[in-house]
Amino acid sequence: MSPILTLGEALRAQARLQPERIGARDLDRAMSFALWNARACRLANALTGLGLARGDRVAVLAHNRIEWVEIYAAAAKAGLVAVPVNFRLVGPEIRYILEDSGAAALIAEDVLLGAVEAIGADLPVPRDRLVLLGGARVPAGWRGYEDLLAAAAETEPAVPVAPGDPWCLMYTSGTTGNPKGAIRGHRGMAMLALMTEVEFGLRRRDGALLVMPMCHANSLNFFSAFLYAGAPVNILSRASFDPELCLRTLAETGASFTSLVPTHYQMMLDSTAARARAGALDRVEKLLISSAPARIETKRAVMAMFPRSGLFELYGSTEAGWVTMLHPEEQFDHAGSVGREVVGSAPVRLLDEAGEEVPDGMPGELYSCGPYAFDGYWNLPGKTAEAFRSDYLTVGDVAVREAGGYIRLLDRKKNMIITGGENVYPTEVETVLATHPGVRDVAVIGLPDARWGERVHAVVVPRDGAGLTEDALLDWCRGRMAGHKRPRGMSLVAPDDIPRNATGKVLHRVLRERLVQQG
């Protein structure tokens, strides 16, 4: 047994301590801890039976469904590395992740086969390791998920898994046009689960409703914490968010916790039926708002809608884990901040460009240090080195420290756009748009949006004589980038209308402010 329980070992322990208790469910089926552990063992043995060995990567492309928790647990038991792929991505984006990670197997949901087929015949995964989730018929060249499990043993895999081994490779949007794979190891994830239990006061009688995609760090972290606590995890298995369904599921499952982005809460606030149901949910004790900046007006309305529940706000990242927390009793006194350091982490450092700490009230790049930081970027030692100063890690966010040590964010990851809780980097979108033969220059920014927080907007300089139109270019984007990355609006401008600094870099903030003022 390793000094720190891996998630696979934690599941085995829960199956022994409370075998008949429901451990996980989605909208279609439920599993006891014993059944969950047995199926995870079967999957782990099935994957090793296909020739996968410790350290090999297994890519997963699926909407929210109960199999996610089986796959994560199976990877932990077999010493494999799960590579969650965002189901919103399209063929070229999926191809990049499969190639960059060197995926040795792919588990894909039947309704997403079109995205896989769009990659083409030269799929960068061994053909005998394509596994299909769901579907009445398994197409040629694929293996059925349930068929694999049925043919495998339930015995615990005899694979040595060390705390320092990688468990997940999570791809984050990249500032250079390509996403980077963040390596999350067993030790860091176990420590993050422990700190989550402490911060939220989780107990065995609690339960989580996971709404955020299971391919995101948010749901991965909370599913892990609730499993370690021996509490059930409930997965809202729908591709699109339905506020009334979310609240009905909270009531039916008796979950005491859920984590949502501001857009989700706003959709609840806009629904009369949802507001009426929310006030009667006396089992819900803890709500989290995260993944995007939350306006104080939204938080006040949420607290009024859920009078029996405490509202937490969290700041963190895939790389750093949890960094700061604003607790329910602090919401009104420290509006606009994201709280103070999470238990177990060192004090946040705010540094200027010379690496010197800035005084309170002055902006600086935020560096955090905790026992659950990621282990580096996959195959990018230079980017890993850039992210760290000694043991302190940055993802490029700028913040100030206010009275009492409370942290207020000024700009998230430089010019990153957060739309509906999804991160979009302008460079990614600009790189695609620049390949259009009629585009001479382009800059992408986020504009305020009442529903999504921000919407992606492209400012394009057409080539002379190209006859480019906004509608044609917006339509051209379809199939070339994920829906949340595609521009929702576009401005065709002259070359001098894109502001730049002395070195020629686009001043995204200046451009954004200009368009906001223009309305």
PDB file of C-alpha atoms in Angstrom, residues 33 118 128 164 169 180 187-188 209 225 233 310 312 325 329 345 353 394 403 411 452 459:
ATOM      1  CA  PHE A  33     -19.514   1.351  -4.078  1.00  0.00           C
ATOM      2  CA  ALA A 118     -13.775  13.924 -38.991  1.00  0.00           C
ATOM      3  CA  ASP A 128      -7.362  -2.340 -31.943  1.00  0.00           C
ATOM      4  CA  GLY A 164       4.303  10.296  -7.667  1.00  0.00           C
ATOM      5  CA  LEU A 169      -3.299  14.641 -18.397  1.00  0.00           C
ATOM      6  CA  LYS A 180      -0.931  22.371 -23.157  1.00  0.00           C
ATOM      7  CA  ARG A 187      -0.222  12.544  -4.631  1.00  0.00           C
ATOM      8  CA  GLY A 188      -1.365  16.008  -5.677  1.00  0.00           C
ATOM      9  CA  LEU A 209     -24.288  16.948  -7.886  1.00  0.00           C
ATOM     10  CA  ALA A 225     -13.038  14.598  -2.769  1.00  0.00           C
ATOM     11  CA  VAL A 233     -21.466  11.612  -6.450  1.00  0.00           C
ATOM     12  CA  GLY A 310     -23.997  28.964   2.068  1.00  0.00           C
ATOM     13  CA  PHE A 312     -18.609  29.831  -1.618  1.00  0.00           C
ATOM     14  CA  MET A 325     -11.594  30.699  -1.189  1.00  0.00           C
ATOM     15  CA  GLU A 329     -19.782  34.663   5.889  1.00  0.00           C
ATOM     16  CA  SER A 345      -1.178  26.400   0.818  1.00  0.00           C
ATOM     17  CA  GLU A 353       8.161  41.926 -13.799  1.00  0.00           C
ATOM     18  CA  THR A 394       1.758  31.129 -11.904  1.00  0.00           C
ATOM     19  CA  ALA A 403      -6.918  44.781   3.514  1.00  0.00           C
ATOM     20  CA  ASP A 411      -7.200  40.134 -15.353  1.00  0.00           C
ATOM     21  CA  TRP A 452     -22.535  33.975 -21.028  1.00  0.00           C
ATOM     22  CA  VAL A 459     -11.974  42.200 -35.374  1.00  0.00           C
TER      23      VAL A 459
END
